[in-house]
Coordinates of N, CA and C in Angstrom, one line a residue:
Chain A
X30 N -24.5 -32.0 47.4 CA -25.7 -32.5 46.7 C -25.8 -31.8 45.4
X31 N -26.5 -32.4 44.3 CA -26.7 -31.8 43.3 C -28.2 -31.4 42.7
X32 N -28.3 -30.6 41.8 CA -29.4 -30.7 41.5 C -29.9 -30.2 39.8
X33 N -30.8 -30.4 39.2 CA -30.6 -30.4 38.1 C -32.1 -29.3 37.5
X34 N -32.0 -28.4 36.9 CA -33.4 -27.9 36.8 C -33.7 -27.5 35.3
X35 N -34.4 -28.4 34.2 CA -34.9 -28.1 33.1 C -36.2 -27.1 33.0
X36 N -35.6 -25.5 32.2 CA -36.7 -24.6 32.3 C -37.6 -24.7 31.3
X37 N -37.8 -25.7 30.6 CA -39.4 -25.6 30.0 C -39.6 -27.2 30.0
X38 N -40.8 -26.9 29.9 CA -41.8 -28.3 30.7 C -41.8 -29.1 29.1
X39 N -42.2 -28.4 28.3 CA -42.7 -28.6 27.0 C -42.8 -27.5 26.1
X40 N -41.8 -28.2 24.9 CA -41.5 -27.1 23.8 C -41.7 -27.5 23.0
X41 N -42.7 -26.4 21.9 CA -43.5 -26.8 20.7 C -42.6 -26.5 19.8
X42 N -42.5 -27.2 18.3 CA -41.8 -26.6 17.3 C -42.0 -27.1 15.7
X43 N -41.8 -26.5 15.1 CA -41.8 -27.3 13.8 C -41.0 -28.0 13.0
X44 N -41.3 -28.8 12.0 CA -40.4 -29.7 11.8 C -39.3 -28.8 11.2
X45 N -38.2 -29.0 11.1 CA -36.8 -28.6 10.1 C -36.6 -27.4 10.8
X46 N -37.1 -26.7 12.0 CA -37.0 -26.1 12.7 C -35.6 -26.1 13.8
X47 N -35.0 -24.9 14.3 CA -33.8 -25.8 15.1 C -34.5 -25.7 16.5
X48 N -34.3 -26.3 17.6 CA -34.5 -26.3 19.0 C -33.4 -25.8 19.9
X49 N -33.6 -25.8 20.7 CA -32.8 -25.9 22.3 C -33.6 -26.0 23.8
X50 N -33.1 -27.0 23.8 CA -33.4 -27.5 25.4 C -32.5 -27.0 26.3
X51 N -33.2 -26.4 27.2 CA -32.1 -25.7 28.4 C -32.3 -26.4 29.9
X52 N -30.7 -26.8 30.4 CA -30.8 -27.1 31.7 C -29.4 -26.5 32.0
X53 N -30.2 -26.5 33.5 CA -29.1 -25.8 34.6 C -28.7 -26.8 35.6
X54 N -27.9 -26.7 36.3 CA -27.5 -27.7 37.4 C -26.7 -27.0 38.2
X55 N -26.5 -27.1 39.8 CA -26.3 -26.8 40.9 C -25.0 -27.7 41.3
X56 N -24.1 -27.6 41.6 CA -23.4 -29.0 42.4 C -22.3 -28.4 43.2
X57 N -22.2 -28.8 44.5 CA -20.6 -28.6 44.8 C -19.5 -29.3 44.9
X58 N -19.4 -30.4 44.0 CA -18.1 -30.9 43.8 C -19.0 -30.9 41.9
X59 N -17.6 -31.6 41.4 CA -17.6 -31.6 40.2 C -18.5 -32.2 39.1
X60 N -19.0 -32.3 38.6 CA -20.0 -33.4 37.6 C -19.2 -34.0 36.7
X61 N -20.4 -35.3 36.1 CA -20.6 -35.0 34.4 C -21.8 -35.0 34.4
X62 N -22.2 -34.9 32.8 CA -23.4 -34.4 32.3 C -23.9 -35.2 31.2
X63 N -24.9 -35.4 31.4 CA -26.0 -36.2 30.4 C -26.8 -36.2 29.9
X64 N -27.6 -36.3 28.3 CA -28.9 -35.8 28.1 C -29.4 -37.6 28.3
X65 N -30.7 -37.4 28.2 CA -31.3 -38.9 27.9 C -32.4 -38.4 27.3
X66 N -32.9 -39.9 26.5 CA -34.3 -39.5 25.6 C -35.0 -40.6 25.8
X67 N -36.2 -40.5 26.2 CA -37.6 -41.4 26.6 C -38.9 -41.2 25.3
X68 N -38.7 -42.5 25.1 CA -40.1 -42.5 24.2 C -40.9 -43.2 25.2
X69 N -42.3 -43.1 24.6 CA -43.7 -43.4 25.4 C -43.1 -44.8 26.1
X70 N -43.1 -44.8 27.0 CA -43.7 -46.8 28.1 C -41.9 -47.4 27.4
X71 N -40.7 -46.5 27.1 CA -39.7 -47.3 26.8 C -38.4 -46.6 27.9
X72 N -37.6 -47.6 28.1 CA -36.6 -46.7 29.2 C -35.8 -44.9 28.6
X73 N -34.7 -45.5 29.3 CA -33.9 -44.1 28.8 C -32.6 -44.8 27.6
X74 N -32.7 -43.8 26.9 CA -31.5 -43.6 25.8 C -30.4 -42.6 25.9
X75 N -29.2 -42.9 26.2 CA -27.9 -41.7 26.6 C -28.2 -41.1 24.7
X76 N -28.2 -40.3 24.9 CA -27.9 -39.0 24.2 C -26.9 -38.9 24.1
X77 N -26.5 -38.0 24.9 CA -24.9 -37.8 25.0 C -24.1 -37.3 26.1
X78 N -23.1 -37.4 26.3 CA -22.4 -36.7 27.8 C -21.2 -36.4 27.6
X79 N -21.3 -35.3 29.0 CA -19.8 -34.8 28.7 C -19.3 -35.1 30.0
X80 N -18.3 -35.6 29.9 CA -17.3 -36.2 30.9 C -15.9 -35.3 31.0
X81 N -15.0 -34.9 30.3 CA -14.4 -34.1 30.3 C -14.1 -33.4 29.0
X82 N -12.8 -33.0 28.5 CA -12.4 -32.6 26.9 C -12.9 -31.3 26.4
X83 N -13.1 -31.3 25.6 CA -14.1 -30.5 24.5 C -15.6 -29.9 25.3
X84 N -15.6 -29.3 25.5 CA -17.0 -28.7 26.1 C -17.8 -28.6 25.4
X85 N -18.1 -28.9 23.6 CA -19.1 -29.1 23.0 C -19.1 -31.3 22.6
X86 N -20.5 -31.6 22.7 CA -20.5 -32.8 22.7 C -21.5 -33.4 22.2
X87 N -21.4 -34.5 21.1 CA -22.3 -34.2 20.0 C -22.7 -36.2 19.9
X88 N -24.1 -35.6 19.2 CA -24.6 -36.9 19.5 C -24.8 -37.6 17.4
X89 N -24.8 -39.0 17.4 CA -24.8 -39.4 16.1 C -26.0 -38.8 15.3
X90 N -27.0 -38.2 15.9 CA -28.4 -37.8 15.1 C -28.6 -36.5 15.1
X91 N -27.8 -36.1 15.5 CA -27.3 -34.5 14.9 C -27.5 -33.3 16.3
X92 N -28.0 -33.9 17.4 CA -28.3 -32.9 18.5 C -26.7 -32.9 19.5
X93 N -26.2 -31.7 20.1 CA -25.3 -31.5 20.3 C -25.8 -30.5 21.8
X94 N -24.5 -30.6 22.6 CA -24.8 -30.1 23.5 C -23.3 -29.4 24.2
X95 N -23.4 -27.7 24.7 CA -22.3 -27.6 24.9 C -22.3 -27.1 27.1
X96 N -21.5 -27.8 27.7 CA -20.6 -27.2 29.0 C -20.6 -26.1 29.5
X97 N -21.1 -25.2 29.9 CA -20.5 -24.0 30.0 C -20.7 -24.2 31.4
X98 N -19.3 -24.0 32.1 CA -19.1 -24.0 34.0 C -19.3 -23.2 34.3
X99 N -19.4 -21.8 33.8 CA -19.6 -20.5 34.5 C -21.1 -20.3 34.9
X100 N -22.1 -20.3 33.8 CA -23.0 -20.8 33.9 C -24.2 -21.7 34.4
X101 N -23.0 -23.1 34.4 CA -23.3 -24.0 35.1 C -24.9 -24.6 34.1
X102 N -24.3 -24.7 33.2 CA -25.3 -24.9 32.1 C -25.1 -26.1 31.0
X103 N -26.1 -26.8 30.3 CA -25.6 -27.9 29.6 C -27.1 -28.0 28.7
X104 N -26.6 -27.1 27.9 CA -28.5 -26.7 27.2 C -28.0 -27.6 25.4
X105 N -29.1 -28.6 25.3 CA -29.5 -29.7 24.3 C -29.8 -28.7 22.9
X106 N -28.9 -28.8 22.0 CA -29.4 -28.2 20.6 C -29.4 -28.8 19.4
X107 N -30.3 -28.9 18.4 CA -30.5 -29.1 17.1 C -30.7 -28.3 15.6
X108 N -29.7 -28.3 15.3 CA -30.5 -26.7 14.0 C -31.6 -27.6 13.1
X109 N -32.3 -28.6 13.0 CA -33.1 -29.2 12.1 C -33.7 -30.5 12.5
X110 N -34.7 -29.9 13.9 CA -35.6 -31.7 13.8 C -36.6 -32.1 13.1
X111 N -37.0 -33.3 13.5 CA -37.9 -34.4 12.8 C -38.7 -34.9 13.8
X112 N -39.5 -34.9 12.7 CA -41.0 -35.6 13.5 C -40.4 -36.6 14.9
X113 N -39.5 -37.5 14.3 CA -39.2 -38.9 15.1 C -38.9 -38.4 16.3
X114 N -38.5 -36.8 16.4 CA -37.3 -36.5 17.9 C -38.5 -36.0 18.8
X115 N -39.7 -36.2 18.3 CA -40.5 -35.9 19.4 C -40.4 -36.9 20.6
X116 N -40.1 -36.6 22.0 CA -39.9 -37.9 22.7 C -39.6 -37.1 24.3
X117 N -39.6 -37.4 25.2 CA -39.3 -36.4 26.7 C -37.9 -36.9 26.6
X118 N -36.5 -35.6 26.9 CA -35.9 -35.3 27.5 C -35.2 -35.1 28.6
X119 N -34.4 -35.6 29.0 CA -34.1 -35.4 30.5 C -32.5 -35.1 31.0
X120 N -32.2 -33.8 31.3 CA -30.8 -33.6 31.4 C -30.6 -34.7 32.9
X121 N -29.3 -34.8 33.5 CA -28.5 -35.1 34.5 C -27.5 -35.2 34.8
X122 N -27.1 -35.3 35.7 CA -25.7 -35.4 36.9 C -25.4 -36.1 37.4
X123 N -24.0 -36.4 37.6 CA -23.7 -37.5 38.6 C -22.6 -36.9 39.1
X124 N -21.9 -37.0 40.0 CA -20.7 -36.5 41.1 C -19.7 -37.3 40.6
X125 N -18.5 -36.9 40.1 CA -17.3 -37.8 39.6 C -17.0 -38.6 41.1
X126 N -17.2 -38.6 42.4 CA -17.3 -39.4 43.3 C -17.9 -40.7 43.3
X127 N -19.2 -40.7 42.6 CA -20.3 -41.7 42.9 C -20.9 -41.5 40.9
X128 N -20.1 -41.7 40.2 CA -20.7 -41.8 38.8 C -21.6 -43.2 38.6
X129 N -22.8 -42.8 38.1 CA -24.0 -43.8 37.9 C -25.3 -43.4 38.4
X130 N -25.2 -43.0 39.4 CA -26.0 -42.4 40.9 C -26.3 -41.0 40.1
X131 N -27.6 -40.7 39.2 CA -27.5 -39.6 38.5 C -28.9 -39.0 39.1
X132 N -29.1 -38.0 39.2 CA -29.8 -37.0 39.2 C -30.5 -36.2 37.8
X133 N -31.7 -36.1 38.2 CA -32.1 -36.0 36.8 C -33.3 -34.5 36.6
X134 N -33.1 -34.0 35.5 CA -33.9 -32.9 35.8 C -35.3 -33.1 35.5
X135 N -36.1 -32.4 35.8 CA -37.9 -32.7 35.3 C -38.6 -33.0 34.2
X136 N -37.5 -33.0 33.4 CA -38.0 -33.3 31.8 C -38.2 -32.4 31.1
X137 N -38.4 -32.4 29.9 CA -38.4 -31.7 28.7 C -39.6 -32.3 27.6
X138 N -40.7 -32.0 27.2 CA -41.4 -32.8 26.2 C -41.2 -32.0 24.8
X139 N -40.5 -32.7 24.1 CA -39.9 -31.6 22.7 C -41.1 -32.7 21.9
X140 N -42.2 -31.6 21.1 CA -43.6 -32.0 20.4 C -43.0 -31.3 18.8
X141 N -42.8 -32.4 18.3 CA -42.0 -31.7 16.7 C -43.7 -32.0 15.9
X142 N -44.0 -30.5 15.4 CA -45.3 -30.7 14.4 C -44.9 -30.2 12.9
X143 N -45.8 -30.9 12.2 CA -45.1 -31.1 11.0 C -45.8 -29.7 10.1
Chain B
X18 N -22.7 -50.2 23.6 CA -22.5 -49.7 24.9 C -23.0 -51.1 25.5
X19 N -22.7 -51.4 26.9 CA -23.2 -52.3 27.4 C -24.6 -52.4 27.6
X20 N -25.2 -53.8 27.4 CA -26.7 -53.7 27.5 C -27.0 -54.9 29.0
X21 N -28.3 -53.7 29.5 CA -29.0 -54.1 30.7 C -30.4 -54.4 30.6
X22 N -30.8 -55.6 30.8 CA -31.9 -56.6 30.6 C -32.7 -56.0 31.7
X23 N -33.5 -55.7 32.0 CA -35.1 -55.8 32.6 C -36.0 -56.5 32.6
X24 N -36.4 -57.3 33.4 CA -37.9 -58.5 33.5 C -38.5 -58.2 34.5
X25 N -40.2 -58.2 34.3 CA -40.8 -57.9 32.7 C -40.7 -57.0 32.7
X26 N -41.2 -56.5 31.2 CA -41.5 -55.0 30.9 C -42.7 -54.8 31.3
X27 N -43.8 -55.2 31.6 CA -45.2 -54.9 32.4 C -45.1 -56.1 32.9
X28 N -46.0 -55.9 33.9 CA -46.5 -57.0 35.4 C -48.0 -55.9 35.5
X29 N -49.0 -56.7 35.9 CA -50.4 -56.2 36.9 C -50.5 -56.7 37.8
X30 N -50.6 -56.9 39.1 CA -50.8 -57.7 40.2 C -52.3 -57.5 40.6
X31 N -52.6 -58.0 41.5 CA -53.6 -57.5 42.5 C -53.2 -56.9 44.0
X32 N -54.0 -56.1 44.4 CA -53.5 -55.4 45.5 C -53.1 -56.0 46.4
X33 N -51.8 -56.4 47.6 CA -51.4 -57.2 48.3 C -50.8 -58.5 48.2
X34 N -50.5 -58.0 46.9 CA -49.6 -59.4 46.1 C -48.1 -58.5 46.2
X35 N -47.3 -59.3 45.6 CA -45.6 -59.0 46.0 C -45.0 -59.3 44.5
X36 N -44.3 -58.2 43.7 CA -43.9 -58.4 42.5 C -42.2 -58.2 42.5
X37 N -41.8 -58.6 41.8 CA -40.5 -58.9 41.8 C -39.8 -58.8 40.0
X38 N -39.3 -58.0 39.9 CA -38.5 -57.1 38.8 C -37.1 -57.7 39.1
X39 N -36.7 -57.6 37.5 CA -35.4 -58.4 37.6 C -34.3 -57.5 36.8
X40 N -33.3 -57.1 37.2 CA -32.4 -56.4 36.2 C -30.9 -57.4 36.1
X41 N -30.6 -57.6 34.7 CA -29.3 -58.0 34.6 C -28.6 -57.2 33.6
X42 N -27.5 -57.6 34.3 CA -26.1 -56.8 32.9 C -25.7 -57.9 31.8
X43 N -26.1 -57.6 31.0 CA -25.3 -59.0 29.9 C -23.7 -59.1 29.8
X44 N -23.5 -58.2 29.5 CA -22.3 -58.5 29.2 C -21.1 -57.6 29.9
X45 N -21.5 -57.1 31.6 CA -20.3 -56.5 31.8 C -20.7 -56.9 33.2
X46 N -19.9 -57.3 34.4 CA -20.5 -57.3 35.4 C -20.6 -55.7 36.6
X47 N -21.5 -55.7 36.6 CA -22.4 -54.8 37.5 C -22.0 -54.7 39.0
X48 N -21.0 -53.6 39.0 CA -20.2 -53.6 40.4 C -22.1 -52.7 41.4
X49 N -22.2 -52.1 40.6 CA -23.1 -51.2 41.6 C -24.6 -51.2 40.4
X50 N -25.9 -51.3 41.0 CA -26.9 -51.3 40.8 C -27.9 -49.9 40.8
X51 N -28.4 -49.3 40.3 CA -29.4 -48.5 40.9 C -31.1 -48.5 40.6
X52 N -31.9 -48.4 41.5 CA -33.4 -48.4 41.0 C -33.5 -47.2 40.9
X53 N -34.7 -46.8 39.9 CA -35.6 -45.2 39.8 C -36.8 -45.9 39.9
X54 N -37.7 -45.0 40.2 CA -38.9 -44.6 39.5 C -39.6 -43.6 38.8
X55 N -40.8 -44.1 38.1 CA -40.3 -42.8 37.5 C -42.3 -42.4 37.6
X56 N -43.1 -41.4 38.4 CA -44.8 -41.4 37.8 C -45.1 -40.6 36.8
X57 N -46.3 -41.3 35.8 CA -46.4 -40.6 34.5 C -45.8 -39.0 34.6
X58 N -45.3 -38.5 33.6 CA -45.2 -37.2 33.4 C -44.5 -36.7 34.2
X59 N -43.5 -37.3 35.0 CA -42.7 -37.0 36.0 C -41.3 -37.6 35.7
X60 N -40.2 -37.0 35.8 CA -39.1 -37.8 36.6 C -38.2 -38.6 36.9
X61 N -37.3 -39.3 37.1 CA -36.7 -40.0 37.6 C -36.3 -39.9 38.8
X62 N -37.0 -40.6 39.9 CA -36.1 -40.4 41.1 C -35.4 -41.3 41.6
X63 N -34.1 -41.5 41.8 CA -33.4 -42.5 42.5 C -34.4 -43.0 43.9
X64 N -34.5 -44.6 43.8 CA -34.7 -45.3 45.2 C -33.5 -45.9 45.7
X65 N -33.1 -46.3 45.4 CA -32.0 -46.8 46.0 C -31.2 -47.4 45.5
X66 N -29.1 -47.8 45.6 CA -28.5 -48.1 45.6 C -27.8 -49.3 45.9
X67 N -28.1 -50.3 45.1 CA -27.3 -51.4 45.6 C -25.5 -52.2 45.4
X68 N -24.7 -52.5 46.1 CA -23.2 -52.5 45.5 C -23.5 -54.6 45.8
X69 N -23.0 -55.1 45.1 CA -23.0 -56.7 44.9 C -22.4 -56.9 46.3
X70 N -23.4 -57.7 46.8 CA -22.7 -58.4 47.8 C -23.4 -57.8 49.6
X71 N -23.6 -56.4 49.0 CA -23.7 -55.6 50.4 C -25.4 -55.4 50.3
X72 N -26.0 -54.5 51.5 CA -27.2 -54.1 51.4 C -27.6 -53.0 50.8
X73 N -28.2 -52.9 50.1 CA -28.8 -51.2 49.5 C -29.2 -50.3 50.3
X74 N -28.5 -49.1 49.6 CA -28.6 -47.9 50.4 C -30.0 -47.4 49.9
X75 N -31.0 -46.8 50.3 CA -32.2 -46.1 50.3 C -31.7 -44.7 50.5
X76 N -32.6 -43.9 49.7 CA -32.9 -42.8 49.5 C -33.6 -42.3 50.7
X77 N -33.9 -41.2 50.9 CA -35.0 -40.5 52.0 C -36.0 -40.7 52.0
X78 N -37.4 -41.3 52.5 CA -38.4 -41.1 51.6 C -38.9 -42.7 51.3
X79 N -37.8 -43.9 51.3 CA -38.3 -44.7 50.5 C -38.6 -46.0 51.6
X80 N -39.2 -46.7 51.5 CA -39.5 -47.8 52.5 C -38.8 -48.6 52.6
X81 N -37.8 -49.0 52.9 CA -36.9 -50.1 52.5 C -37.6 -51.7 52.7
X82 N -38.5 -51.6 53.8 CA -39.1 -52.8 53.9 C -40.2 -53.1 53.0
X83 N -40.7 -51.9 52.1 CA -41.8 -52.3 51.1 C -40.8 -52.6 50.0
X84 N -39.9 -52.2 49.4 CA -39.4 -52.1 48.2 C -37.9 -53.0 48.8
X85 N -37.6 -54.3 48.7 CA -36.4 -55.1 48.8 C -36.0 -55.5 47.8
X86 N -34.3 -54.8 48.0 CA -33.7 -54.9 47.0 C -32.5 -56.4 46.9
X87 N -32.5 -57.0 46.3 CA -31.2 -57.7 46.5 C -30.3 -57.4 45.7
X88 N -28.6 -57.8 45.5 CA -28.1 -57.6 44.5 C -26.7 -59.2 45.4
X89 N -27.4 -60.0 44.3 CA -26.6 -60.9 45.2 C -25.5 -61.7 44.0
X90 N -25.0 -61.1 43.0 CA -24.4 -61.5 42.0 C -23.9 -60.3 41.1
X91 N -22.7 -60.1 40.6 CA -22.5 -58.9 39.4 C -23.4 -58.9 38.0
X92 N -24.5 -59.6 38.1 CA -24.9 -59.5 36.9 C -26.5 -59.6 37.2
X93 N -27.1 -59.7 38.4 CA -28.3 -59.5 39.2 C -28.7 -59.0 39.9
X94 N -29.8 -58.0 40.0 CA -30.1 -57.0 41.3 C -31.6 -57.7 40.6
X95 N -32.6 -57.5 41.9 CA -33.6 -57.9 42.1 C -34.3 -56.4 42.9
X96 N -35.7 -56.1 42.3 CA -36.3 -55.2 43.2 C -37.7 -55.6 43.5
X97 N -38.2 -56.4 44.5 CA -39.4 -56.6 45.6 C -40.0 -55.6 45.5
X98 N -41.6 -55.5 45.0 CA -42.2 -54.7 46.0 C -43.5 -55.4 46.8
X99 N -43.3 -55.3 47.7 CA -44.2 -56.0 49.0 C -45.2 -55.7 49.0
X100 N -46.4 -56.5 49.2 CA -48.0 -56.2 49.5 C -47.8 -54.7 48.7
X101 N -48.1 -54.8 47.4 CA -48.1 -53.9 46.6 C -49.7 -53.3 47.0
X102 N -49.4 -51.8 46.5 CA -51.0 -51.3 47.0 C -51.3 -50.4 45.6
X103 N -52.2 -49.7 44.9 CA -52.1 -49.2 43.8 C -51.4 -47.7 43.8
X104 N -51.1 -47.3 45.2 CA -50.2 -45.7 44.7 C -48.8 -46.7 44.5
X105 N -48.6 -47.9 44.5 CA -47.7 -48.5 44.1 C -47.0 -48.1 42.0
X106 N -48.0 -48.1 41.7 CA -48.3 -48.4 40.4 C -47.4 -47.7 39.8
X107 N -46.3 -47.7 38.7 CA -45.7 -46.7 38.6 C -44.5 -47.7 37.6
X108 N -43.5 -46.6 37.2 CA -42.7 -47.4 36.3 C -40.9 -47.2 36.7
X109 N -40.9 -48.4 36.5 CA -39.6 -48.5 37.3 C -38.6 -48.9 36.3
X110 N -37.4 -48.7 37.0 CA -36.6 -48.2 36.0 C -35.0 -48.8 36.6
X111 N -34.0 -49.9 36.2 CA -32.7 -49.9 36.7 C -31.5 -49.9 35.9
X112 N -30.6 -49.4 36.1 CA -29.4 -48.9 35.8 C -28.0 -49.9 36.5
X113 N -27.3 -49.9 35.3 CA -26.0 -50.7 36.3 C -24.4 -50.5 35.6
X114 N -23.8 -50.3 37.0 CA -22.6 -49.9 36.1 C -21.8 -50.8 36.9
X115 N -20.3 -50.9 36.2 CA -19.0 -51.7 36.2 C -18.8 -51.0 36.5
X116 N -16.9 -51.5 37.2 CA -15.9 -50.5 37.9 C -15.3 -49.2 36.5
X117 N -15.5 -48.0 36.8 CA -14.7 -47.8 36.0 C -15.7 -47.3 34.9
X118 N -16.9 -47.3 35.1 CA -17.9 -47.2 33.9 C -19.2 -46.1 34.2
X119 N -19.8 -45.9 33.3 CA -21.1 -45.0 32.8 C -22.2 -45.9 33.5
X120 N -23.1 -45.4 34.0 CA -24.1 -46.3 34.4 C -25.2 -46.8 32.5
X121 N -25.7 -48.0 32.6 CA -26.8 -48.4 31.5 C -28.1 -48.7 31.9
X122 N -29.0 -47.9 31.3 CA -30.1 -48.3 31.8 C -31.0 -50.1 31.1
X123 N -31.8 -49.8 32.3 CA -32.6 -51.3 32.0 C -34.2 -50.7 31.1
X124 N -34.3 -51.5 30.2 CA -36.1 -50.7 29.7 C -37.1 -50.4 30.2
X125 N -37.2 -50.6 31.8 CA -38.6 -50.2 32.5 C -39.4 -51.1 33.1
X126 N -39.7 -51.2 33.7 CA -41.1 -52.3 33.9 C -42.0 -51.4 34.4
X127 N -43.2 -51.1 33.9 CA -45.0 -50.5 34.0 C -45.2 -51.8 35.5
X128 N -45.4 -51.3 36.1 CA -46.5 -52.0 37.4 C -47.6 -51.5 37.6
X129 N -48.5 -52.6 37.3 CA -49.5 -51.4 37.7 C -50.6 -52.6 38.7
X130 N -50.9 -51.5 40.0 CA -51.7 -52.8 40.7 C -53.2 -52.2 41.2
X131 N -53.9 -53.5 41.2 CA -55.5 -53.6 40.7 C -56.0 -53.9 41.9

């Protein structure tokens, strides 16, 4: 089984400010990893994922995310957000066995103030 | 990336009525299905898993006889919820992936019942 645990509920910041979202995950067989982004009353948006390769993995809007297995960690970073990236967060997992079937951590609410 | 249709994006019912949510894949067919839900400020939790053709697997927890799922086509999964009651209310959420593929999500549908 897996499990996914994002350690802050909601992170305040200013604009042009950089962030980091942190999540951890549990699993005993292998993953991949995924961020997603939720605006108000609209589904999910892949961010980005890492499936294998490169252990840093980078999304077109400038937030990046790096792998670390030892850890067991896959923490969301930006050196410079914007109002617009205010939106909930959500790391996950899926088991290279059963990919789709994801697991999702508690959310993240990143509040970008200007 | 492949896109997955959702109908509607809100429904209201009345209490003991039966609503029916519609997810399709446009343009890839949808070996495997999945429902979430998700309550405000909370989460995504997997309900259950459907593969075309077969019956959906349920989650722990989930009623299988209030919430029927069908998936009777690669490009259709259907999620029932029966004599809807208001802790019904909540926003739901499907995903679907090809052989060989990333799961896509569907936009949501808000239920909310009165």
């Amino acid at each position: 089984a897996q499990s996914v645990t994002q350690l802050d509920s909601q992170v305040p910041v200013f604009e042009e400010a950089p962030v980091e979202l942190r999540c951890n995950y549990s699993s005993s067989v292998s993953v991949y990893l995924f961020w997603y982004v939720q605006y108000p009353n609209q589904g999910l948006q892949l961010l980005l994922k890492y499936l294998s390769g490169s252990t840093l993995v980078e999304s077109i809007n400038g937030f990046e995310a790096e792998f670390n297995k030892s850890q067991t960690s896959f923490h969301l970073r930006k050196p410079s957000v914007h109002i617009s990236d205010t939106a909930e967060y959500f790391c996950a997992v899926s088991a290279f066995s059963n990919t789709g079937k994801l697991i999702f951590g508690q959310g993240t609410t990143l509040q970008v103030k200007p | 990336g492949a896109v997955v249709s959702q109908h509607p994006s809100w429904v209201i019912c009345k209490s003991g009525t039966s609503v029916k949510i519609e997810c399709r894949s446009l343009d890839f067919q949808a070996t495997t299905m999945f429902w979430y839900r998700q309550f405000p400020k909370q989460s995504l939790m997997l309900m259950a898993t459907s593969n075309e053709g077969s019956k959906a697997t349920y989650e722990q927890g989930v009623e299988k006889d209030k919430f029927l799922i069908n998936h009777a086509s690669l490009t259709l999964s259907t999620l029932t919820v029966t004599s809807a009651h208001p802790e019904d209310s909540s926003f739901y959420i499907c995903s679907a992936r090809g052989l060989n593929t990333e799961a896509f999500f569907g936009q949501g549908t808000r239920l909310t019942v009165v």
